XYZ file of C-alpha atoms in Angstrom:
344
model
C 32.553 -61.334 -10.854
C 36.185 -62.195 -11.429
C 39.117 -60.966 -13.462
C 39.438 -61.598 -17.176
C 41.952 -64.310 -17.860
C 44.867 -63.710 -20.172
C 43.917 -66.403 -22.764
C 40.467 -64.840 -23.136
C 42.019 -61.425 -23.577
C 44.356 -62.665 -26.201
C 41.622 -64.490 -28.108
C 39.289 -61.515 -28.052
C 42.071 -59.202 -29.132
C 42.895 -61.526 -31.973
C 39.294 -61.472 -33.210
C 39.505 -57.679 -33.490
C 35.959 -57.054 -32.224
C 34.687 -54.222 -29.975
C 33.513 -55.137 -26.462
C 30.147 -53.641 -25.300
C 31.759 -52.504 -22.026
C 34.439 -50.488 -23.803
C 34.094 -46.702 -23.655
C 34.667 -46.561 -27.427
C 32.070 -49.201 -28.318
C 29.829 -46.560 -29.926
C 32.481 -46.075 -32.641
C 31.655 -48.557 -35.438
C 35.269 -48.539 -36.651
C 36.829 -49.230 -33.246
C 38.505 -52.566 -32.517
C 39.366 -53.402 -28.907
C 43.025 -54.035 -28.189
C 44.863 -55.355 -25.142
C 44.698 -51.897 -23.564
C 40.876 -51.768 -23.814
C 40.478 -55.243 -22.355
C 42.859 -54.436 -19.509
C 40.834 -51.299 -18.673
C 37.586 -53.315 -18.692
C 39.100 -55.873 -16.317
C 40.325 -53.142 -13.951
C 36.884 -51.535 -13.936
C 35.205 -54.846 -13.089
C 37.642 -55.464 -10.258
C 37.107 -51.944 -8.838
C 33.333 -52.350 -8.910
C 33.657 -55.714 -7.205
C 35.779 -54.160 -4.433
C 33.342 -51.280 -3.907
C 30.349 -53.559 -3.208
C 29.723 -53.543 0.590
C 29.920 -56.770 2.547
C 26.266 -56.518 3.572
C 25.281 -56.912 -0.103
C 27.441 -59.971 -0.523
C 26.011 -61.672 2.575
C 23.185 -64.127 1.882
C 19.680 -62.893 2.818
C 19.313 -65.664 5.429
C 21.977 -64.116 7.651
C 20.500 -60.577 7.777
C 18.692 -59.006 10.765
C 15.374 -57.434 9.815
C 12.132 -56.877 11.678
C 9.040 -58.338 9.976
C 7.060 -55.097 10.576
C 9.666 -52.922 8.863
C 8.533 -51.218 5.671
C 11.803 -52.298 3.989
C 11.516 -55.953 5.016
C 10.925 -56.972 1.374
C 14.425 -55.756 0.475
C 16.720 -58.818 0.787
C 19.754 -56.608 1.453
C 18.178 -54.365 4.117
C 19.314 -54.446 7.788
C 17.124 -52.778 10.410
C 18.794 -49.902 12.272
C 17.804 -47.618 15.139
C 15.688 -45.519 12.759
C 13.647 -48.555 11.724
C 13.026 -49.491 15.354
C 11.812 -45.944 16.127
C 9.430 -46.018 13.178
C 8.006 -49.364 14.267
C 7.598 -48.133 17.868
C 5.810 -44.962 16.701
C 3.463 -47.038 14.536
C 2.642 -49.333 17.445
C 2.068 -46.400 19.802
C -0.316 -44.835 17.273
C -2.259 -48.034 16.912
C -2.528 -48.345 20.709
C -3.879 -44.786 20.997
C -6.423 -45.528 18.303
C -7.548 -48.630 20.202
C -7.982 -46.624 23.429
C -10.424 -44.184 21.762
C -14.166 -44.905 22.306
C -15.524 -47.007 19.443
C -18.230 -45.630 17.157
C -21.743 -47.089 17.030
C -21.491 -48.432 13.514
C -17.974 -49.760 13.942
C -18.765 -52.719 16.200
C -18.054 -55.357 13.603
C -14.746 -53.833 12.559
C -13.613 -53.625 16.220
C -14.545 -57.252 16.727
C -12.551 -58.200 13.633
C -9.538 -56.246 14.886
C -9.800 -57.916 18.303
C -9.901 -61.312 16.645
C -6.860 -60.501 14.526
C -4.988 -59.333 17.651
C -5.834 -62.601 19.370
C -4.565 -64.531 16.375
C -1.330 -62.566 16.424
C -0.926 -63.264 20.137
C -1.343 -66.976 19.490
C 1.344 -66.959 16.816
C 4.820 -68.172 17.729
C 7.816 -65.890 18.005
C 7.724 -63.104 15.391
C 11.524 -62.700 15.186
C 12.831 -66.025 13.893
C 15.896 -64.432 12.322
C 17.089 -62.791 15.590
C 19.069 -64.320 18.384
C 17.898 -64.135 21.999
C 20.154 -61.167 22.770
C 18.968 -59.308 19.669
C 15.343 -59.937 20.649
C 15.877 -58.595 24.178
C 17.746 -55.563 22.837
C 14.992 -54.865 20.339
C 12.265 -55.114 22.994
C 14.215 -52.778 25.294
C 14.549 -50.264 22.475
C 10.802 -50.381 21.865
C 10.086 -49.811 25.554
C 12.552 -46.916 25.717
C 10.926 -45.245 22.716
C 7.450 -45.669 24.193
C 8.604 -44.279 27.559
C 10.291 -41.317 25.853
C 7.139 -40.524 23.904
C 4.923 -40.821 26.996
C 7.244 -38.500 28.942
C 7.157 -35.941 26.141
C 3.343 -35.986 26.003
C 3.072 -35.715 29.802
C 5.509 -32.803 29.850
C 3.559 -30.907 27.165
C 0.258 -31.518 28.984
C 1.731 -30.345 32.309
C 3.152 -27.222 30.687
C -0.236 -26.321 29.244
C -1.863 -26.987 32.598
C 0.622 -24.889 34.604
C 0.811 -21.910 32.272
C -1.656 -19.093 33.083
C -4.268 -18.341 30.544
C -3.150 -15.459 28.381
C -5.459 -12.503 28.099
C -5.876 -11.072 24.647
C -4.807 -7.429 24.507
C -6.675 -6.761 21.335
C -8.182 -8.382 18.295
C -6.406 -8.294 14.976
C -8.013 -6.366 12.166
C -8.412 -9.460 10.010
C -10.197 -11.370 12.769
C -12.408 -8.378 13.526
C -13.392 -8.134 9.863
C -14.158 -11.853 9.695
C -16.336 -11.707 12.827
C -18.146 -8.629 11.534
C -18.720 -10.307 8.185
C -20.221 -13.329 9.942
C -22.566 -11.140 11.982
C -23.626 -9.157 8.930
C -24.174 -12.400 7.032
C -26.490 -13.704 9.771
C -28.482 -10.448 9.797
C -28.787 -10.492 6.010
C -29.926 -14.109 6.032
C -32.538 -13.368 8.681
C -33.874 -10.476 6.565
C -33.754 -12.407 3.299
C -30.978 -10.318 1.721
C -27.669 -11.189 0.089
C -24.198 -9.742 0.702
C -24.586 -7.073 -1.993
C -27.343 -5.428 0.112
C -25.163 -5.005 3.218
C -25.422 -1.207 2.964
C -29.099 -1.451 3.973
C -28.017 -2.335 7.532
C -26.090 0.958 7.989
C -27.566 3.659 10.196
C -27.962 7.270 9.097
C -24.837 8.412 10.996
C -22.730 5.596 9.500
C -23.937 6.373 5.976
C -23.199 10.112 6.369
C -19.692 9.359 7.639
C -19.111 7.100 4.615
C -20.326 9.768 2.197
C -18.099 12.421 3.753
C -15.136 10.106 3.501
C -15.856 9.404 -0.155
C -16.324 13.089 -0.993
C -13.019 14.061 0.589
C -10.466 14.789 -2.114
C -6.731 14.185 -1.750
C -4.423 17.111 -1.047
C -3.062 18.834 -4.176
C 0.561 18.332 -5.119
C 2.909 19.551 -7.795
C 1.517 22.193 -10.167
C -2.026 21.582 -8.902
C -1.199 23.741 -5.879
C -1.357 26.903 -8.041
C -4.290 26.164 -10.356
C -7.531 28.164 -10.268
C -9.570 25.535 -8.453
C -7.057 25.215 -5.618
C -6.804 28.979 -5.210
C -10.589 29.277 -5.166
C -10.848 26.519 -2.529
C -8.292 28.368 -0.420
C -10.315 31.566 -0.786
C -13.489 29.798 0.377
C -11.619 28.355 3.331
C -10.423 31.831 4.338
C -13.860 33.439 4.014
C -15.729 30.630 5.751
C -15.172 32.082 9.234
C -15.867 35.729 8.300
C -19.175 37.080 9.592
C -21.319 38.949 7.023
C -23.946 41.576 7.842
C -26.560 40.979 5.175
C -28.681 44.010 6.191
C -25.809 46.461 5.680
C -24.940 44.742 2.418
C -28.495 45.033 1.064
C -28.738 48.711 2.105
C -25.481 49.575 0.324
C -26.665 47.715 -2.741
C -29.993 49.616 -2.797
C -28.435 53.017 -2.195
C -25.935 52.697 -5.072
C -27.447 51.692 -8.427
C -23.967 50.937 -9.745
C -22.923 48.818 -6.809
C -21.762 46.202 -9.322
C -20.138 48.242 -12.081
C -19.599 47.100 -15.619
C -17.196 48.269 -18.308
C -19.425 51.205 -19.351
C -19.600 52.752 -15.878
C -18.544 56.415 -15.546
C -17.921 56.311 -11.793
C -14.175 55.914 -12.180
C -12.204 56.150 -8.930
C -15.277 56.336 -6.747
C -15.180 53.924 -3.806
C -18.145 53.086 -1.643
C -17.773 53.743 2.049
C -16.492 50.750 4.000
C -17.232 50.506 7.749
C -14.293 50.600 10.136
C -15.308 47.249 11.610
C -14.865 45.492 8.265
C -11.424 47.073 7.857
C -10.419 45.845 11.311
C -11.612 42.340 10.453
C -9.547 42.349 7.257
C -6.429 43.518 9.101
C -6.921 40.845 11.758
C -7.260 38.112 9.130
C -4.097 39.262 7.330
C -2.135 39.225 10.589
C -3.316 35.719 11.340
C -2.199 34.569 7.898
C 1.198 36.138 8.424
C 1.657 34.382 11.770
C 0.608 31.082 10.273
C 3.046 31.498 7.391
C 5.915 32.231 9.772
C 5.162 29.211 11.938
C 5.216 26.929 8.911
C 8.394 24.831 8.753
C 9.455 23.490 5.400
C 12.115 20.958 4.591
C 15.463 22.593 3.923
C 17.132 21.929 0.602
C 20.382 20.032 0.423
C 23.421 22.200 -0.210
C 25.626 20.383 -2.701
C 28.568 22.807 -2.316
C 28.919 22.125 1.388
C 31.700 19.798 2.570
C 30.502 16.360 3.625
C 31.537 15.650 7.218
C 28.896 13.079 8.221
C 27.932 9.507 7.453
C 24.121 9.807 7.744
C 21.364 12.317 8.542
C 21.505 11.723 12.267
C 25.278 12.283 12.356
C 24.846 15.442 10.266
C 22.334 16.831 12.749
C 24.680 16.030 15.647
C 27.604 17.731 13.874
C 25.509 20.879 13.426
C 24.767 21.005 17.139
C 28.465 20.531 18.000
C 29.414 23.239 15.488
C 27.027 25.728 17.077
C 28.439 25.058 20.539
C 32.191 24.628 19.903
C 32.767 25.805 16.330
C 34.408 29.110 17.265
C 36.876 27.341 19.584
C 37.927 24.641 17.118
C 38.116 26.800 13.979
C 41.880 27.323 14.185
C 42.574 23.624 14.821
C 40.379 22.644 11.888
C 42.141 25.087 9.560
C 45.565 23.817 10.652
C 44.511 20.243 9.981
C 43.231 21.145 6.519
C 46.465 23.013 5.644
C 48.598 20.271 7.158
C 50.502 22.648 9.486
C 49.180 20.897 12.608
C 50.847 17.607 11.716
C 54.331 16.804 13.101
C 57.338 16.935 10.781
């Protein structure tokens, strides 16, 4: 590509036509002038200067390996990366050849051996390389193969020298998978599918499952004070109280109005309660009181209190320091707040 000559520019400008390379060629009313043609010529020259020398060189002078995957590109030059790829491919093919052949692959192996022999009989495979380039390329291939062999030997030695790690436990997912496999084998042996897995559970396992299903979640919010929750709490309290059924039946038989209704005339009359039952009631109330006192609830946040901490842990530490040294540092703190402790 060369520059546009001046006579051509003048002739084209005289015709008053728009060039296809002009940036304003899409405008049907545009006519290229000397300025447009000069810009087109400068653009062509800049593009010509930006083309690398390797693209301008004829394909016969390039250096490319015939086994390279980019060998069909007439402007490609093999680099270190290409040589590494070729060496890796050859090493992989050699490992595949070293593996024991299969029984039904005898013919294919024989064909590969014949093709290898034909390749060995061929003349030099690098006609476009000089002698120095050929030696350098062969050395690079050997270095790559040696580096790969050293890496494989090092990994194998590391595995051989390292002690065998003992598993300290089995993950839950793996345990579930193993258990599912075992259950599947048992079901298959008994002619059952996976939906009948519950038939393999023992009586103890089934009872534990039922108890777990029947267990209700703890109440929260307003459900703590509803009738059902209060009744459950009452049953829990009376579960451990011993009842003398003989004394209860005797008291019921001796008093016809043991259970009084609204029409009863025995107002203010109380049946005699044994002293033992009164002592049991007092003991149960004392136990409830002790349990209530030992209960620790979360303290509410005081919004009116001054913030002197950056997080909960620092707030707890400041409380401990205040309990120990608060009375000694009260005057200093007040002076700092008033500003009287600061120098003039």
